[in-house]
mmCIF file of C-alpha atoms in Angstrom:
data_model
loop_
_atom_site.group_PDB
_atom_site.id
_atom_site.type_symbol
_atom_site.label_atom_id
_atom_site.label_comp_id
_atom_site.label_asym_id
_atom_site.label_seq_id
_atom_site.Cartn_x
_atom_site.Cartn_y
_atom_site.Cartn_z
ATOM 1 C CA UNK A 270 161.466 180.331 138.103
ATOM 2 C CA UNK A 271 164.077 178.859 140.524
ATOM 3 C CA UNK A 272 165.794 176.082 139.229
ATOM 4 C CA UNK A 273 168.036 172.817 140.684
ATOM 5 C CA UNK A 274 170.576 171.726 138.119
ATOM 6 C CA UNK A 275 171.341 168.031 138.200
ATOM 7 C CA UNK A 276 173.334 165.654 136.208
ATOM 8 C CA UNK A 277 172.858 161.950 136.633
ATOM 9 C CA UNK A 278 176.365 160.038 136.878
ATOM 10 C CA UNK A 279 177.049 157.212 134.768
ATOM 11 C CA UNK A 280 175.312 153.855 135.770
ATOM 12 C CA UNK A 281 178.501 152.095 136.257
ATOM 13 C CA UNK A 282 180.099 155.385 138.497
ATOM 14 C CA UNK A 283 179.590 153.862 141.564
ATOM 15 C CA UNK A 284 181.402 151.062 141.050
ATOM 16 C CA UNK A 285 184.587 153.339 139.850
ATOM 17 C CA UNK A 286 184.419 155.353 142.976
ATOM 18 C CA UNK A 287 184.566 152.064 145.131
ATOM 19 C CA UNK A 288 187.163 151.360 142.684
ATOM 20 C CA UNK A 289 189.438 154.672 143.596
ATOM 21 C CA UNK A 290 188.102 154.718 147.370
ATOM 22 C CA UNK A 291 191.209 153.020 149.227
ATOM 23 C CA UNK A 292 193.834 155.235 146.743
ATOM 24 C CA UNK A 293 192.205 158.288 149.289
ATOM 25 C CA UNK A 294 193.742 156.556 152.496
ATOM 26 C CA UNK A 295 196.623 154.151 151.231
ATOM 27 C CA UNK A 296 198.064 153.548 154.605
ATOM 28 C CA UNK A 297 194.605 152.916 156.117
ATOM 29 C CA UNK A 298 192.958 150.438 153.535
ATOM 30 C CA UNK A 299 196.659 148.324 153.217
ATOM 31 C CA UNK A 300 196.277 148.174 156.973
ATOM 32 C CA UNK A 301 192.762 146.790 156.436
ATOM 33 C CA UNK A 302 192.912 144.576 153.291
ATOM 34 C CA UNK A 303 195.943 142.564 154.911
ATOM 35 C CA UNK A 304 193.226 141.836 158.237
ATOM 36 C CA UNK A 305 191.022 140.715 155.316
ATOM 37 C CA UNK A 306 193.528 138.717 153.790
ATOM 38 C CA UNK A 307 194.879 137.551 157.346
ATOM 39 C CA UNK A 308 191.045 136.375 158.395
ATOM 40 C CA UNK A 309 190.431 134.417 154.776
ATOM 41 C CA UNK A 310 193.775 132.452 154.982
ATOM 42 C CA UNK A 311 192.739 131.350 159.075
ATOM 43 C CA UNK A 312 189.179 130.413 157.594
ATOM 44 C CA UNK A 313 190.592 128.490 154.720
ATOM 45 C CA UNK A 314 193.441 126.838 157.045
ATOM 46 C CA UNK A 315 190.560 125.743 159.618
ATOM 47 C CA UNK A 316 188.545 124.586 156.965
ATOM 48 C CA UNK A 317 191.379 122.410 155.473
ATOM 49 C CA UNK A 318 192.712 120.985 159.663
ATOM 50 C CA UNK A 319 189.040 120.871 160.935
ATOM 51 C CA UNK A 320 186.807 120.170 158.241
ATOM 52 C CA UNK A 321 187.584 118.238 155.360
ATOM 53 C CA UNK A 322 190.001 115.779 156.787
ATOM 54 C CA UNK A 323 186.628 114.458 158.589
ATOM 55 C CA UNK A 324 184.476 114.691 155.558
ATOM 56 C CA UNK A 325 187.715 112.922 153.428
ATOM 57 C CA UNK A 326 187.237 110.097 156.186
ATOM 58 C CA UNK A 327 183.827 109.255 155.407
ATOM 59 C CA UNK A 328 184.128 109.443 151.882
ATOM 60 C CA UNK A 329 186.767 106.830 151.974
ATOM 61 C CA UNK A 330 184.458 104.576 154.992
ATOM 62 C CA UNK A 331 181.961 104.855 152.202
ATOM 63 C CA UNK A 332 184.158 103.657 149.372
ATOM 64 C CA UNK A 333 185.159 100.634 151.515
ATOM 65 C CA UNK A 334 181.403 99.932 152.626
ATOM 66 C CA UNK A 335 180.449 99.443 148.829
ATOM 67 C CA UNK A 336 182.958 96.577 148.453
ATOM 68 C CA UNK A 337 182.477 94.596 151.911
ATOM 69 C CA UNK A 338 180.278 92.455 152.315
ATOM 70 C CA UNK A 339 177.539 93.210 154.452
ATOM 71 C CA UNK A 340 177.480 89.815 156.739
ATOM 72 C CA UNK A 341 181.280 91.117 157.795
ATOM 73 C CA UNK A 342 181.661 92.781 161.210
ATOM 74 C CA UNK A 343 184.252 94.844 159.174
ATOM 75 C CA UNK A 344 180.950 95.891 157.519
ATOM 76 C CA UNK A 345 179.333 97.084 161.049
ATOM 77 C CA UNK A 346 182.873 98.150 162.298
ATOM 78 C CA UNK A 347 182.116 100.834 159.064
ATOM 79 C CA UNK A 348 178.614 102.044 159.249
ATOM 80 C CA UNK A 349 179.571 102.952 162.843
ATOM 81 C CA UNK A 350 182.500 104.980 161.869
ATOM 82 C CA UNK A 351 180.976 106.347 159.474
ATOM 83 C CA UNK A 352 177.709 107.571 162.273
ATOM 84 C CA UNK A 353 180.541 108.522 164.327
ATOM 85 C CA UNK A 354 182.268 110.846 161.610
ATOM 86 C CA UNK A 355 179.190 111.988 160.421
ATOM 87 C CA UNK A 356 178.363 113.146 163.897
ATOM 88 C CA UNK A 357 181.440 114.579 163.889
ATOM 89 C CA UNK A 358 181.078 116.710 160.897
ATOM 90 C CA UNK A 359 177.846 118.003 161.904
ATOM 91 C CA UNK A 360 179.456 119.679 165.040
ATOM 92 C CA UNK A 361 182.758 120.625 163.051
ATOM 93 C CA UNK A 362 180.732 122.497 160.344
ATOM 94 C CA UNK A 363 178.605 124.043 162.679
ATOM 95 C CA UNK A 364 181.485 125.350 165.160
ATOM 96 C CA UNK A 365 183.274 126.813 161.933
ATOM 97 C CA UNK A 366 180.323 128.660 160.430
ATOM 98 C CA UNK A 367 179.539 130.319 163.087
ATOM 99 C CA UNK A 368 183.518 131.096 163.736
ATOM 100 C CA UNK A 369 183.274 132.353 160.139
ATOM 101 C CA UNK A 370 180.195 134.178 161.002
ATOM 102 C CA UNK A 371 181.463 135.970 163.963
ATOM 103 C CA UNK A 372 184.791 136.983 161.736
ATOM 104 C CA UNK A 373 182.975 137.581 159.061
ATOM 105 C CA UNK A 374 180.960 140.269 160.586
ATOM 106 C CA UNK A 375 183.653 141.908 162.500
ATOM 107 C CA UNK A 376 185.551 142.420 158.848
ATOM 108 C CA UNK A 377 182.854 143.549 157.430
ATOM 109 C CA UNK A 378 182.184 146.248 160.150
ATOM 110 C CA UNK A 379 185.951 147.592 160.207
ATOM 111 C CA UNK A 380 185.627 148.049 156.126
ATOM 112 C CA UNK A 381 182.941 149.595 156.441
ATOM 113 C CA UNK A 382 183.652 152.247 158.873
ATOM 114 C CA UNK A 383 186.731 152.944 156.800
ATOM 115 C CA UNK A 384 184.867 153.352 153.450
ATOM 116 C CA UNK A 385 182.524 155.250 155.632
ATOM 117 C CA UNK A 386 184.962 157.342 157.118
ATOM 118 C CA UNK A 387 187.033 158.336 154.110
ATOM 119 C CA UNK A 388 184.645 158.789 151.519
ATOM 120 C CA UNK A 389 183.209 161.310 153.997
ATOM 121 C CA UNK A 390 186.239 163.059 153.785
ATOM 122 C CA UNK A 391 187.606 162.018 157.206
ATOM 123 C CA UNK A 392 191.448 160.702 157.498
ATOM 124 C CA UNK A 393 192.006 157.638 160.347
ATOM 125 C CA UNK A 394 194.844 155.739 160.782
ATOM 126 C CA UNK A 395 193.997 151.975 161.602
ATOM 127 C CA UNK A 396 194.629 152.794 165.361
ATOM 128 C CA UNK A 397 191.826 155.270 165.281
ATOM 129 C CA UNK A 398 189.599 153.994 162.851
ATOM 130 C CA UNK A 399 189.498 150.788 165.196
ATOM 131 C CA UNK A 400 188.643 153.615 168.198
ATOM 132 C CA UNK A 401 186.124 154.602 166.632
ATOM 133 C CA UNK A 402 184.386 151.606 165.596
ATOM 134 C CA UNK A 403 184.475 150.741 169.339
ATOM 135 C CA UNK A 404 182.013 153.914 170.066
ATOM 136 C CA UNK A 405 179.730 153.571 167.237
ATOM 137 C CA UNK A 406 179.355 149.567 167.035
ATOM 138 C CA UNK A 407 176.143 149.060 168.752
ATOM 139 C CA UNK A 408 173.794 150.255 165.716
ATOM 140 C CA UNK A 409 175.910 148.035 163.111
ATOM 141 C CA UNK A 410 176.076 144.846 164.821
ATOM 142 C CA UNK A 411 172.038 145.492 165.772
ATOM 143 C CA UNK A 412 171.588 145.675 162.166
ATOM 144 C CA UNK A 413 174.047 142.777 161.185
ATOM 145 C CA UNK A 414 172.306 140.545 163.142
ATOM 146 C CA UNK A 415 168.786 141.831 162.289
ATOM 147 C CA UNK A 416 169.486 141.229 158.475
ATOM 148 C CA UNK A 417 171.550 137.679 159.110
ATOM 149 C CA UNK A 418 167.783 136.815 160.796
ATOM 150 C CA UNK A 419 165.901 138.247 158.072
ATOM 151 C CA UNK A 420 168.088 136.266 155.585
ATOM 152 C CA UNK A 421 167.613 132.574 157.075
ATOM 153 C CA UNK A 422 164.231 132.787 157.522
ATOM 154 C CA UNK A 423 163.906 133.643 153.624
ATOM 155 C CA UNK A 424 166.006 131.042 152.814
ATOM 156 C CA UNK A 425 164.038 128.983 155.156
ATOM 157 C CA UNK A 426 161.239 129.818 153.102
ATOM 158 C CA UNK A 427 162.246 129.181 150.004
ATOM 159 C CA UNK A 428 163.253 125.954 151.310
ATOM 160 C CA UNK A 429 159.881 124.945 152.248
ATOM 161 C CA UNK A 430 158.569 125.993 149.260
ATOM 162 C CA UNK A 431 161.214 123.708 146.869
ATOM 163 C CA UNK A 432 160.146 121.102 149.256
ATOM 164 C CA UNK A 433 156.290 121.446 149.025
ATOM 165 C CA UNK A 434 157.227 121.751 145.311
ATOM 166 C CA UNK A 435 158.617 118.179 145.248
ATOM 167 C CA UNK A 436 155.788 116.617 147.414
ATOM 168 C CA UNK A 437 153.511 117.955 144.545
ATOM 169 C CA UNK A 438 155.184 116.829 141.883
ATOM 170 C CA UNK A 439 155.607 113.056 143.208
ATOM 171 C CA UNK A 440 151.480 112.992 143.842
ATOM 172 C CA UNK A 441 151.291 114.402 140.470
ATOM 173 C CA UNK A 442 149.248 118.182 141.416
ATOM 174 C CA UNK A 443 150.597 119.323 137.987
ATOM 175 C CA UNK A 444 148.590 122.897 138.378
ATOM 176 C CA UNK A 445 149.503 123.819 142.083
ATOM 177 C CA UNK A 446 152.584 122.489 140.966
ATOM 178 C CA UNK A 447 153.276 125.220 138.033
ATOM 179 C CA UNK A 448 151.874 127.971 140.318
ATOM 180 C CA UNK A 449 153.756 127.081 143.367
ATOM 181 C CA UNK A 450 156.822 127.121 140.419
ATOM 182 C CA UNK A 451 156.225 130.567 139.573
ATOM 183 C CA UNK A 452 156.278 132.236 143.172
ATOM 184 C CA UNK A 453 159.176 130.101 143.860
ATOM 185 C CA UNK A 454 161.364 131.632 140.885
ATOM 186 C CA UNK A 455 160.300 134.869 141.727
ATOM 187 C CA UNK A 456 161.071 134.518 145.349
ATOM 188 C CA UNK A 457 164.724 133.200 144.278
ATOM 189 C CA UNK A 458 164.569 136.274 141.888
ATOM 190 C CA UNK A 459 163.635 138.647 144.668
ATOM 191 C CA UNK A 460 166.252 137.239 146.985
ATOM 192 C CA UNK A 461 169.223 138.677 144.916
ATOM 193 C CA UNK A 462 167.435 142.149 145.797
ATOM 194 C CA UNK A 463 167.004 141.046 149.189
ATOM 195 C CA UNK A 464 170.445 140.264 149.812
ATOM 196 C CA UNK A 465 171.658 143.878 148.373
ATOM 197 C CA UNK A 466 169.116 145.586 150.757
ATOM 198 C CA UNK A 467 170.172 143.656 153.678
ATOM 199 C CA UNK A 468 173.672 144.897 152.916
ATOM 200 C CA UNK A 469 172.739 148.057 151.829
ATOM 201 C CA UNK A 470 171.018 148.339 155.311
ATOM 202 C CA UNK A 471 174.714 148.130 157.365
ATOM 203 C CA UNK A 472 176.014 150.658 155.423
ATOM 204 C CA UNK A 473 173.191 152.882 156.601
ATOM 205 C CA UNK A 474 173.777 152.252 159.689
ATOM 206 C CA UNK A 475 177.461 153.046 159.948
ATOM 207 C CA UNK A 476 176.671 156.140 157.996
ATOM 208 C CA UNK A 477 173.964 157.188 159.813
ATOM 209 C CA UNK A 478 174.383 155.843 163.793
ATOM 210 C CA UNK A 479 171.074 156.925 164.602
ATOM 211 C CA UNK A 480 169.673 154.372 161.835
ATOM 212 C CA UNK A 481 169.959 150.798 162.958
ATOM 213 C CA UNK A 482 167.826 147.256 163.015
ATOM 214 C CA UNK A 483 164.550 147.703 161.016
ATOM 215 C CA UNK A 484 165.032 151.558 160.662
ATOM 216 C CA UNK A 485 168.072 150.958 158.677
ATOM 217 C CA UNK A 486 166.554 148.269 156.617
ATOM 218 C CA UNK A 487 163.443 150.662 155.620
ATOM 219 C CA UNK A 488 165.957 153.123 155.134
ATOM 220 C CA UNK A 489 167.876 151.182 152.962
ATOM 221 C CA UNK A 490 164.447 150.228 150.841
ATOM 222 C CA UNK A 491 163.909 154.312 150.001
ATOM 223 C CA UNK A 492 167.452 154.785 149.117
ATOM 224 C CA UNK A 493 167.764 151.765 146.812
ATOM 225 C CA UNK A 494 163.708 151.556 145.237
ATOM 226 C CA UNK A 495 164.648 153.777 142.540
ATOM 227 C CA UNK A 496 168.018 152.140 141.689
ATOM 228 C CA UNK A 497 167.289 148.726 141.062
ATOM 229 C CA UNK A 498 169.282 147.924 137.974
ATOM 230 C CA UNK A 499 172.341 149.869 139.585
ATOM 231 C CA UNK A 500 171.461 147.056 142.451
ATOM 232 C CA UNK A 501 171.336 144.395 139.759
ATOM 233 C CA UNK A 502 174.659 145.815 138.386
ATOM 234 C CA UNK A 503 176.313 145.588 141.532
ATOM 235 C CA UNK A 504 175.498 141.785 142.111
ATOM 236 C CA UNK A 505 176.509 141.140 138.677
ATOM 237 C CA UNK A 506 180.189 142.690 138.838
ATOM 238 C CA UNK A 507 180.843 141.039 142.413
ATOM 239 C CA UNK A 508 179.361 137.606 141.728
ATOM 240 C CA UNK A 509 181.301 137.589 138.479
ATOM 241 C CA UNK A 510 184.791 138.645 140.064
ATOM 242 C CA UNK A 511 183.865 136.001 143.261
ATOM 243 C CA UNK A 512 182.996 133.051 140.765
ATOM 244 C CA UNK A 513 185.719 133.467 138.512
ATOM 245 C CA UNK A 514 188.531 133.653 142.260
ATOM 246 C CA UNK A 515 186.889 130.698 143.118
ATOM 247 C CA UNK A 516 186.450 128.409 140.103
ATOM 248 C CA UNK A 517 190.525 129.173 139.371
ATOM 249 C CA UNK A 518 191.609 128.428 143.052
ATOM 250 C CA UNK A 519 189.594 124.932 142.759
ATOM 251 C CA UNK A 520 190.754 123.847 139.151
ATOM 252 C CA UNK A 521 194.568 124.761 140.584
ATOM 253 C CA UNK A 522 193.855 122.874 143.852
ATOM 254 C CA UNK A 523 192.731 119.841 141.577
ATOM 255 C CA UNK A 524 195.542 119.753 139.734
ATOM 256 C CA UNK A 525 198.220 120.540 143.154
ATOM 257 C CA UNK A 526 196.762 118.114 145.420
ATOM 258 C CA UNK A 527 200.208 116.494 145.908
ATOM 259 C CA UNK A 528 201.849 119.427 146.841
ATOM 260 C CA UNK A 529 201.662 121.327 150.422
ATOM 261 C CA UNK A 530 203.569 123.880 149.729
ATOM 262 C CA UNK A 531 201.430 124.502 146.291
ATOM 263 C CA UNK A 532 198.232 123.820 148.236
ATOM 264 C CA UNK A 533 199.428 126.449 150.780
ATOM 265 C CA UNK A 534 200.843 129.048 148.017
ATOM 266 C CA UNK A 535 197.400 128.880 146.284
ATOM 267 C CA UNK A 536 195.091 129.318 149.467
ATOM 268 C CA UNK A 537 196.981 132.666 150.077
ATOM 269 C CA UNK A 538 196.661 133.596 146.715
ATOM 270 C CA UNK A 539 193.020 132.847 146.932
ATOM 271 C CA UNK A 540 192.839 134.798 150.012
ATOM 272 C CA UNK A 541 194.322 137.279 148.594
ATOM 273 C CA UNK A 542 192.479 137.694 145.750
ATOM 274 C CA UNK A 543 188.918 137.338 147.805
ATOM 275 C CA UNK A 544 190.375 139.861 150.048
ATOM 276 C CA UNK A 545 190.624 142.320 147.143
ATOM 277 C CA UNK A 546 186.954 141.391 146.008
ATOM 278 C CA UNK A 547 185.073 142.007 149.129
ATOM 279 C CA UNK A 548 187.002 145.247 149.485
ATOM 280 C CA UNK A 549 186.312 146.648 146.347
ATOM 281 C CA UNK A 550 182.387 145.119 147.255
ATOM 282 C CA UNK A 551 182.156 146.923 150.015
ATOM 283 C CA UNK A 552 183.681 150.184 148.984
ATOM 284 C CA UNK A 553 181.387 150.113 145.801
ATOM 285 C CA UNK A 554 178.244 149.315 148.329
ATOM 286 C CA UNK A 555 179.258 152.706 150.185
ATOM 287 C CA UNK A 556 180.060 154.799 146.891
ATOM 288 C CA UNK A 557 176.353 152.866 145.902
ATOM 289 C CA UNK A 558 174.823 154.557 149.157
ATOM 290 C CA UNK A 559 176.208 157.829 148.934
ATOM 291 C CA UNK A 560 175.409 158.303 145.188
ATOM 292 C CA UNK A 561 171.200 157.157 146.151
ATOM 293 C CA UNK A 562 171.544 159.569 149.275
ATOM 294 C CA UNK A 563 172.813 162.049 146.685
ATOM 295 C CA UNK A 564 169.970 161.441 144.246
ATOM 296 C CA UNK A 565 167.537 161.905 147.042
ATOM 297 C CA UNK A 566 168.681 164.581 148.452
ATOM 298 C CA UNK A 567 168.633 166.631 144.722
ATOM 299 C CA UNK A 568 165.066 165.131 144.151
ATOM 300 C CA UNK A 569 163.519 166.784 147.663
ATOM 301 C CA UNK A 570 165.790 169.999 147.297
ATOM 302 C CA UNK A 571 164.153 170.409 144.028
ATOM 303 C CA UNK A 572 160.283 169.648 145.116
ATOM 304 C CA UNK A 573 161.062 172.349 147.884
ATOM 305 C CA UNK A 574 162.342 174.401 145.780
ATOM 306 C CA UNK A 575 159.046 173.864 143.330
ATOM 307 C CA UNK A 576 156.509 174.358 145.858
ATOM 308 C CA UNK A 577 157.961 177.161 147.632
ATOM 309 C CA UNK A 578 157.605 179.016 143.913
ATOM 310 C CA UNK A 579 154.216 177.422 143.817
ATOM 311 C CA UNK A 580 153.687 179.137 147.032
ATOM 312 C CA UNK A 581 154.459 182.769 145.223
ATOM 313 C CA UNK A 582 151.937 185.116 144.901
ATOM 314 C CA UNK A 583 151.599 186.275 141.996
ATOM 315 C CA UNK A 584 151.868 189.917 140.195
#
């Protein structure tokens, strides 16, 4: 009888490949990985001009309220500044997330298409790979925005949920309280899954143009349902390498605060180091989808391949 040899790589292989991915197209991925490192440093020098010199301010109006006394009209002259900053704030923050948004997804799209692009065996130049991310960028940014939807209202959710979890601990509901509990920790559980699928989903549907919005997302469910520790695996290693970027580039800011030029050195070296981690993410999340399409196309080639000898008559 007709058989389909297979041999399962090693769990971690995936995250090798996205590993060795950019040594297949040097120029290329040096070309991309210094946008990435361009677009962290303007984030990080926005947030330091736009942001936190506000958010400094009313820290400091706060400090002063606490030791004036509250009959003062310095006292009003405060609480006013500090509504004003605070007002302030609100519109700064939400003018640069969604300039980090916007950026965000535009990096994440050009990475993409080259991990696409080369671990499919195809050789672009940065000039061309831009070219054709122009032609096929309709399906991914569907898709982006589809999953960045799909993601707020879960957090949303959640939300709710911690909140109806503290009404019902303050009236003292102790047993809807410990149920409510459980589906929140397994919701918070679930949305580290989530969050791979939703990414897993834009890879699709770069890969596969055809596959975009909630096609790509169900797509993305069958190609990652039987490789949920390898999902669990991935979270780990990039979560890990993110954490450990950020909590050195805070302890070194702590202890450079008197410097620019340190404070300026580190940020690039921060950007450059986050640069490197969300390129090797997103290269492993492509060598991740290639290695389930892979898998799943063995597994149907061999169930064909079954029932077609099934299908035999026999002597």
């Amino acid at each position: 009888m007709a058989t389909v040899q297979r041999s399962t790589p090693p769990f971690y292989n995936f995250l090798k490949e996205g590993f060795l991915l950019p040594s297949r197209n040097r120029s290329l991925f040096v070309a991309v990985f210094l946008l990435v490192v361009a677009s962290t440093s303007v984030l990080l020098l926005v947030n330091d001009l736009a942001v936190q010199p506000i958010a400094v301010e009313i820290l400091l109006d706060a400090k002063a309220l606490n030791t004036t006394d509250p009959m003062s009209p310095d006292f009003t002259k405060l609480v006013k500044e500090i509504q004003d900053d605070t007002r302030e704030l609100m519109i700064a923050t939400a003018a640069y997330s969604l300039f980090a948004v916007v950026i965000g997804f535009a990096i994440r799209i050009i990475i993409l298409f080259g991990a696409v692009a080369t671990f499919s065996g195809e050789q672009h130049t940065f000039g061309t790979l831009l070219g054709k991310a122009r032609t096929q960028l309709k399906g991914p940014l569907l898709t982006l925005a589809f999953v960045f939807v799909l993601e707020i209202a879960y957090v949303a959710l959640l939300v709710a949920m911690a909140g109806l979890l503290a009404f019902l601990m303050v009236k003292k509901y102790y047993v809807p309280f410990l149920l409510l509990s459980l589906f929140v920790l397994v919701g918070f559980i679930f949305l580290v899954y989530f969050s791979v699928l939703c990414s897993f989903s834009v890879v699709v549907s770069v890969a596969e143009p055809w596959c975009h919005g909630a096609g790509a997302v169900g797509r993305a469910w069958r190609l990652v349902k039987e490789k949920t520790r390898r999902a669990v695996l991935f979270v780990a290693a990039i979560s890990v390498l993110a954490a450990i970027v950020s909590a050195v580039y805070k302890l070194s800011m702590a202890g450079a605060r008197s410097s620019i030029v340190a404070g300026l050195l580190l940020g690039l070296v921060y950007a450059i180091l986050m640069g490197a981690v969300e390129l090797f993410g997103v290269c492993s999340l492509t060598a991740f989808y290639y290695e389930c399409k892979g898998s799943n196309e063995v597994v149907a080639t061999d169930q064909y391949v079954r029932v077609s000898t099934d299908e035999q008559p026999k002597p």
